[in-house]
Short mmCIF file of C-alpha atoms and ligand atoms in Angstrom, two decimals:
data_model
loop_
_atom_site.label_atom_id
_atom_site.label_comp_id
_atom_site.label_asym_id
_atom_site.label_seq_id
_atom_site.Cartn_x
_atom_site.Cartn_y
_atom_site.Cartn_z
CA MET K 1 15.42 21.27 13.80
CA THR K 2 12.90 19.99 11.29
CA LEU K 3 13.29 16.59 9.69
CA GLU K 4 11.59 16.04 6.36
CA LYS K 5 10.78 12.56 4.98
CA GLN K 6 8.98 11.12 1.96
CA SER K 7 6.49 8.33 2.55
CA HIS K 8 6.01 5.98 -0.40
CA CYS K 9 3.29 3.52 -1.49
CA LYS K 10 2.98 -0.04 -2.79
CA VAL K 11 1.04 -2.23 -5.15
CA ASN K 12 0.23 -5.89 -4.47
CA LEU K 13 1.11 -8.12 -7.41
CA LEU K 14 -0.54 -10.94 -5.49
CA LEU K 15 -2.79 -10.87 -2.45
CA ASN K 16 -3.83 -14.44 -1.77
CA VAL K 17 -6.17 -14.89 1.22
CA LEU K 18 -5.75 -18.34 2.79
CA GLY K 19 -8.59 -18.31 5.33
CA LYS K 20 -10.12 -16.58 8.32
CA ARG K 21 -8.23 -16.79 11.63
CA ALA K 22 -9.53 -17.18 15.16
CA ASP K 23 -8.48 -13.58 15.97
CA GLY K 24 -10.76 -12.21 13.21
CA TYR K 25 -7.93 -11.34 10.82
CA HIS K 26 -7.31 -13.22 7.58
CA GLU K 27 -4.24 -15.33 6.92
CA LEU K 28 -2.68 -14.29 3.64
CA GLU K 29 0.37 -14.31 1.44
CA THR K 30 1.16 -11.23 -0.57
CA VAL K 31 3.85 -9.92 -2.91
CA MET K 32 4.30 -6.16 -2.60
CA VAL K 33 6.37 -3.76 -4.68
CA PRO K 34 7.16 -0.25 -3.41
CA ILE K 35 6.35 2.62 -5.78
CA GLN K 36 7.28 6.29 -5.96
CA VAL K 37 3.95 7.88 -5.22
CA ARG K 38 4.68 9.86 -2.11
CA ASP K 39 3.34 11.89 0.78
CA ARG K 40 5.65 14.27 2.62
CA LEU K 41 6.09 14.44 6.40
CA GLU K 42 7.87 16.98 8.59
CA PHE K 43 8.90 16.26 12.17
CA ALA K 44 10.13 18.65 14.88
CA ARG K 45 10.78 18.31 18.62
CA ARG K 46 8.83 20.45 21.07
CA ALA K 47 9.08 21.20 24.77
CA ALA K 48 8.35 18.46 27.31
CA GLY K 49 4.69 18.04 28.15
CA THR K 50 3.39 19.62 24.92
CA GLY K 51 2.22 16.28 23.46
CA ILE K 52 1.68 15.53 19.77
CA GLN K 53 0.60 18.31 17.45
CA LEU K 54 -0.41 16.96 14.03
CA THR K 55 -1.40 19.12 11.06
CA CYS K 56 -2.44 17.91 7.61
CA ASN K 57 -3.26 19.56 4.27
CA GLU K 58 -6.11 17.06 3.69
CA PRO K 59 -9.25 18.17 5.56
CA ALA K 60 -10.86 14.72 5.23
CA LEU K 61 -8.23 13.26 7.58
CA PRO K 62 -8.48 13.59 11.38
CA THR K 63 -5.48 15.05 13.20
CA ASP K 64 -6.07 13.26 16.50
CA ARG K 65 -5.84 9.55 17.42
CA GLY K 66 -8.04 8.81 14.42
CA ASN K 67 -4.96 9.40 12.27
CA LEU K 68 -2.46 6.55 12.01
CA VAL K 69 0.40 9.08 12.08
CA TYR K 70 -0.78 10.34 15.48
CA ARG K 71 -1.04 6.77 16.79
CA ALA K 72 2.43 5.93 15.45
CA ALA K 73 3.90 9.00 17.18
CA ALA K 74 2.15 8.15 20.46
CA ALA K 75 3.36 4.52 20.30
CA PHE K 76 6.91 5.66 19.55
CA LEU K 77 7.09 8.24 22.39
CA THR K 78 5.72 5.72 24.89
CA ALA K 79 8.04 2.90 23.80
CA ALA K 80 11.08 5.20 23.85
CA THR K 81 9.95 6.81 27.18
CA ILE K 82 10.26 10.28 25.70
CA THR K 83 8.47 13.11 27.55
CA GLU K 84 9.23 15.80 24.95
CA GLY K 85 6.48 16.80 22.53
CA VAL K 86 6.55 16.60 18.73
CA SER K 87 4.95 18.50 15.89
CA ILE K 88 4.25 16.65 12.67
CA HIS K 89 2.96 17.99 9.38
CA LEU K 90 1.55 15.52 6.84
CA GLU K 91 1.17 16.58 3.23
CA LYS K 92 -1.04 14.06 1.43
CA ASN K 93 -0.74 13.40 -2.29
CA VAL K 94 -1.72 9.75 -2.24
CA PRO K 95 -5.48 9.08 -2.40
CA LEU K 96 -7.12 7.77 0.79
CA ALA K 97 -8.44 4.19 1.21
CA ALA K 98 -6.93 3.42 -2.18
CA GLY K 99 -5.24 0.04 -1.58
CA LEU K 100 -1.83 1.69 -2.07
CA GLY K 101 -0.85 1.60 1.61
CA GLY K 102 -0.64 5.39 1.91
CA GLY K 103 -1.68 5.51 5.58
CA SER K 104 0.49 2.50 6.48
CA GLY K 105 3.45 4.15 4.76
CA ASN K 106 2.81 7.36 6.73
CA ALA K 107 2.79 5.38 9.99
CA ALA K 108 6.07 3.59 9.18
CA CYS K 109 7.63 6.88 8.05
CA THR K 110 6.61 8.43 11.39
CA LEU K 111 8.29 5.64 13.37
CA LEU K 112 11.49 5.97 11.30
CA GLY K 113 11.38 9.77 11.31
CA LEU K 114 10.89 10.14 15.06
CA ASN K 115 13.51 7.51 15.79
CA GLU K 116 15.98 9.56 13.74
CA LEU K 117 14.86 12.85 15.29
CA PHE K 118 15.48 11.56 18.82
CA GLY K 119 18.85 9.93 18.08
CA PHE K 120 17.76 6.34 17.40
CA PRO K 121 16.53 5.22 20.83
CA LEU K 122 14.70 2.16 19.39
CA GLU K 123 16.20 -0.88 17.65
CA ALA K 124 14.84 -2.12 14.30
CA ALA K 125 13.15 -5.09 16.02
CA GLU K 126 11.29 -2.74 18.41
CA LEU K 127 10.13 -0.61 15.48
CA ARG K 128 8.84 -3.74 13.74
CA LEU K 129 6.78 -4.67 16.80
CA LEU K 130 5.26 -1.20 17.04
CA ALA K 131 4.59 -1.22 13.30
CA ALA K 132 2.74 -4.55 13.41
CA GLU K 133 0.49 -3.22 16.19
CA LEU K 134 -0.37 -0.15 14.13
CA GLY K 135 -1.51 -2.12 11.08
CA SER K 136 -0.84 -5.25 9.06
CA ASP K 137 0.90 -3.38 6.20
CA VAL K 138 2.98 -1.04 8.34
CA PRO K 139 6.06 -3.33 8.83
CA PHE K 140 6.48 -3.59 5.04
CA PHE K 141 7.06 0.17 4.86
CA LEU K 142 9.93 0.11 7.37
CA GLN K 143 12.13 -1.19 4.56
CA PRO K 144 12.52 -0.10 0.92
CA ASN K 145 12.45 -3.39 -1.02
CA PRO K 146 9.84 -5.59 -2.65
CA ALA K 147 8.67 -8.22 -0.19
CA LEU K 148 6.76 -11.40 0.35
CA ALA K 149 4.54 -10.91 3.39
CA THR K 150 2.65 -13.60 5.31
CA GLY K 151 0.61 -13.97 8.50
CA ARG K 152 -1.87 -11.10 8.43
CA GLY K 153 0.66 -9.24 6.26
CA GLU K 154 2.99 -8.20 9.08
CA GLN K 155 5.63 -10.92 8.58
CA VAL K 156 7.83 -9.40 5.93
CA GLU K 157 10.53 -11.14 3.95
CA ALA K 158 12.41 -8.42 2.05
CA LEU K 159 13.47 -9.40 -1.46
CA ALA K 160 15.96 -8.06 -4.00
CA ARG K 161 14.53 -6.05 -6.90
CA PHE K 162 12.83 -8.37 -9.39
CA ALA K 163 14.85 -8.81 -12.59
CA GLY K 164 11.61 -9.43 -14.47
CA LEU K 165 10.25 -5.95 -13.77
CA GLY K 166 13.28 -4.09 -15.17
CA GLY K 167 12.18 -1.37 -17.61
CA THR K 168 8.47 -1.84 -16.92
CA ALA K 169 6.04 0.69 -15.46
CA PHE K 170 2.80 0.66 -13.50
CA VAL K 171 -0.19 2.72 -14.54
CA LEU K 172 -2.43 3.54 -11.57
CA VAL K 173 -6.01 4.74 -11.67
CA HIS K 174 -8.13 5.70 -8.68
CA PRO K 175 -11.91 5.80 -9.17
CA GLY K 176 -12.59 8.76 -6.87
CA PHE K 177 -14.02 6.73 -3.97
CA GLY K 178 -12.27 4.68 -1.32
CA ILE K 179 -12.90 1.09 -0.14
CA SER K 180 -12.75 0.15 3.54
CA THR K 181 -10.26 -2.66 4.14
CA ALA K 182 -12.39 -4.09 6.96
CA TRP K 183 -15.42 -4.16 4.61
CA ALA K 184 -13.53 -5.99 1.84
CA TYR K 185 -12.30 -8.72 4.21
CA ARG K 186 -15.71 -9.08 5.87
CA GLU K 187 -17.43 -9.51 2.50
CA LEU K 188 -15.08 -12.35 1.58
CA ALA K 189 -17.32 -14.63 3.66
CA ARG K 190 -19.70 -14.67 0.65
CA PHE K 191 -16.94 -15.89 -1.68
CA PRO K 192 -15.59 -19.21 -0.30
CA ALA K 193 -13.15 -19.79 -3.18
CA ALA K 194 -11.59 -16.34 -2.70
CA LEU K 195 -11.54 -16.79 1.08
CA ASN K 196 -9.65 -20.08 0.96
CA GLY K 197 -6.82 -19.62 -1.54
CA ARG K 198 -4.16 -22.25 -2.23
CA ARG K 199 -0.97 -21.63 -0.21
CA GLY K 200 2.24 -21.35 -2.23
CA ARG K 201 1.19 -18.96 -4.98
CA ALA K 202 3.34 -16.12 -3.61
CA LYS K 203 6.56 -18.18 -3.72
CA GLU K 204 5.69 -19.35 -7.24
CA LEU K 205 5.20 -15.76 -8.39
CA VAL K 206 8.44 -14.60 -6.77
CA ALA K 207 10.37 -17.40 -8.53
CA LEU K 208 8.98 -16.30 -11.92
CA LEU K 209 9.74 -12.62 -11.27
CA ARG K 210 13.30 -13.47 -10.22
CA ALA K 211 13.81 -15.59 -13.32
CA GLY K 212 12.64 -12.73 -15.54
CA ALA K 213 9.73 -14.79 -16.86
CA LEU K 214 7.46 -11.76 -17.11
CA ARG K 215 4.61 -13.23 -19.17
CA SER K 216 4.29 -16.28 -16.93
CA ALA K 217 4.57 -14.06 -13.84
CA CYS K 218 1.77 -11.80 -15.03
CA ALA K 219 -0.53 -14.81 -15.43
CA GLU K 220 -0.02 -15.41 -11.68
CA PHE K 221 -1.03 -11.90 -10.54
CA HIS K 222 -4.09 -12.33 -8.33
CA ASN K 223 -6.07 -10.49 -5.68
CA SER K 224 -8.63 -12.41 -3.58
CA LEU K 225 -10.23 -9.12 -2.46
CA GLU K 226 -11.35 -8.37 -6.01
CA ALA K 227 -14.27 -10.77 -5.52
CA PRO K 228 -16.33 -8.44 -3.28
CA ALA K 229 -14.90 -5.18 -4.65
CA LEU K 230 -15.58 -5.79 -8.33
CA GLU K 231 -19.08 -7.03 -7.58
CA LYS K 232 -19.94 -3.81 -5.74
CA TYR K 233 -17.97 -1.44 -8.00
CA PRO K 234 -18.18 -2.60 -11.65
CA LEU K 235 -16.15 0.46 -12.73
CA LEU K 236 -13.06 -1.34 -11.41
CA GLU K 237 -13.74 -4.26 -13.77
CA LEU K 238 -14.12 -1.77 -16.64
CA PHE K 239 -10.69 -0.28 -15.83
CA LYS K 240 -9.18 -3.79 -15.86
CA GLU K 241 -10.84 -4.63 -19.19
CA PHE K 242 -9.64 -1.33 -20.65
CA PHE K 243 -6.05 -1.99 -19.60
CA ARG K 244 -6.09 -5.54 -21.01
CA GLU K 245 -7.64 -4.40 -24.30
CA ASN K 246 -4.97 -1.74 -24.63
CA GLY K 247 -2.00 -4.06 -24.38
CA ALA K 248 -1.18 -4.12 -20.65
CA LEU K 249 0.74 -7.21 -19.53
CA ALA K 250 -1.54 -7.46 -16.48
CA ALA K 251 -4.22 -5.45 -14.69
CA LEU K 252 -5.31 -5.89 -11.08
CA MET K 253 -6.88 -4.12 -8.13
CA SER K 254 -4.26 -3.21 -5.50
CA GLY K 255 -4.75 -4.25 -1.85
CA SER K 256 -8.35 -3.87 -0.73
CA GLY K 257 -8.92 -1.30 -3.49
CA SER K 258 -10.03 1.06 -4.80
CA SER K 259 -7.02 1.62 -7.07
CA THR K 260 -6.47 -0.50 -10.16
CA PHE K 261 -3.03 -0.85 -11.70
CA ALA K 262 -1.70 -2.11 -15.00
CA LEU K 263 1.79 -3.41 -15.71
CA VAL K 264 3.12 -2.14 -19.04
CA ARG K 265 6.42 -2.57 -20.90
CA SER K 266 7.73 0.99 -20.54
CA GLN K 267 7.10 4.42 -19.09
CA ALA K 268 6.24 5.67 -22.61
CA GLU K 269 3.62 2.95 -23.04
CA GLY K 270 2.27 3.91 -19.62
CA GLU K 271 1.87 7.57 -20.66
CA ASN K 272 0.18 6.46 -23.85
CA ILE K 273 -2.32 4.16 -22.17
CA THR K 274 -3.07 6.89 -19.59
CA GLU K 275 -3.96 9.33 -22.39
CA LYS K 276 -6.31 6.73 -23.88
CA LEU K 277 -7.83 6.08 -20.46
CA ARG K 278 -8.48 9.79 -19.97
CA SER K 279 -10.15 10.14 -23.35
CA LYS K 280 -12.36 7.10 -22.70
CA PHE K 281 -13.25 7.63 -19.00
CA GLY K 282 -12.77 11.41 -18.63
CA THR K 283 -10.06 13.42 -16.95
CA THR K 284 -11.40 13.45 -13.39
CA TYR K 285 -9.80 10.20 -12.24
CA TRP K 286 -6.45 10.33 -10.42
CA THR K 287 -3.81 8.58 -12.55
CA ARG K 288 -0.04 8.06 -12.27
CA VAL K 289 2.66 6.24 -14.25
CA VAL K 290 5.50 5.00 -12.05
CA GLU K 291 8.46 2.64 -12.23
CA PRO K 292 8.52 -0.33 -9.86
CA GLY K 293 10.74 0.37 -6.85
CA ILE K 294 11.78 3.45 -4.94
O1 C5P Y 301 -4.29 -4.41 9.99
P1 C5P Y 301 -5.16 -3.31 9.52
O2 C5P Y 301 -5.54 -2.36 10.63
O3 C5P Y 301 -4.64 -2.59 8.33
O4 C5P Y 301 -6.50 -3.99 9.05
C1 C5P Y 301 -7.70 -3.29 8.87
C2 C5P Y 301 -8.83 -4.30 8.90
O5 C5P Y 301 -8.75 -5.18 7.78
C3 C5P Y 301 -8.78 -5.22 10.12
O6 C5P Y 301 -9.48 -4.66 11.19
C4 C5P Y 301 -9.45 -6.46 9.61
O7 C5P Y 301 -10.85 -6.30 9.65
C5 C5P Y 301 -9.05 -6.51 8.16
N1 C5P Y 301 -7.90 -7.39 7.90
C6 C5P Y 301 -8.06 -8.75 7.92
N2 C5P Y 301 -6.99 -9.57 7.66
C7 C5P Y 301 -5.78 -9.05 7.36
C8 C5P Y 301 -5.60 -7.65 7.35
C9 C5P Y 301 -6.67 -6.84 7.61
O8 C5P Y 301 -9.15 -9.25 8.17
N3 C5P Y 301 -4.78 -9.87 7.09
#
């Protein structure tokens, strides 16, 4: 039996870094919205002792322990004391190191997929623990809702869909290069204001989004990791400027980059702004227009 699953992405409407922790990670508060940009995964059981066989259509990705999907599968099999092997195929559509959580989504999807394939041996709480060990963003992808995440990002409070985002769309643009998350956080040391954000901004933003106060909410969109990323990659600032000049309600880098997104009033406006972007910047950049939510 083969089990097929879609693995979605996210954008961060706010990623507010609060300071560096003793364990080397950064304390943060973030508001994440799932989006329908998806990779596809296939899972199948194999004979005992055959281990994990991972294949992937993207040659730039490793298919051994260097791949988060492989590590998620290994963690799952160990935790569930399963001796059978598994084969997994990963079909990537989402750009790599793009700040959209593609790899984290793949890891969460692997935990959920294998748990289903083997008849649900692990409880939700056990999956959350495994997810947090795999990466700070992985627990968010175990559930389908927008969320406010704290700690290093692994403490997830799921939220109902935001009334304020009804009817809107996100325009995404990827510049063709990735940004290392570890690099972005490390570089924050040079930007003390960005490193030490004021706690409470995430709750304030959530309240505005719930109340449907879209304009006020957009003024609160913020990403501390833009400080190093925009300095090194001015193209990202140009994308933001372009979106703002062309009527977007807000424009921001997602996660640790390198994707930039704009919030616009409708899917049609999103298509329109994408056309303009392609005529100004060329047609080589990866772009998508998506509704908030999955
Ligand atoms: O948790 P994850 O493996 O996705 O993080 C990748 C890297 O990003 C970490 O090794 C760390 O350097 C940095 N990071 C951080 N603070 C966070 C999340 C990630 O410093 N809250």
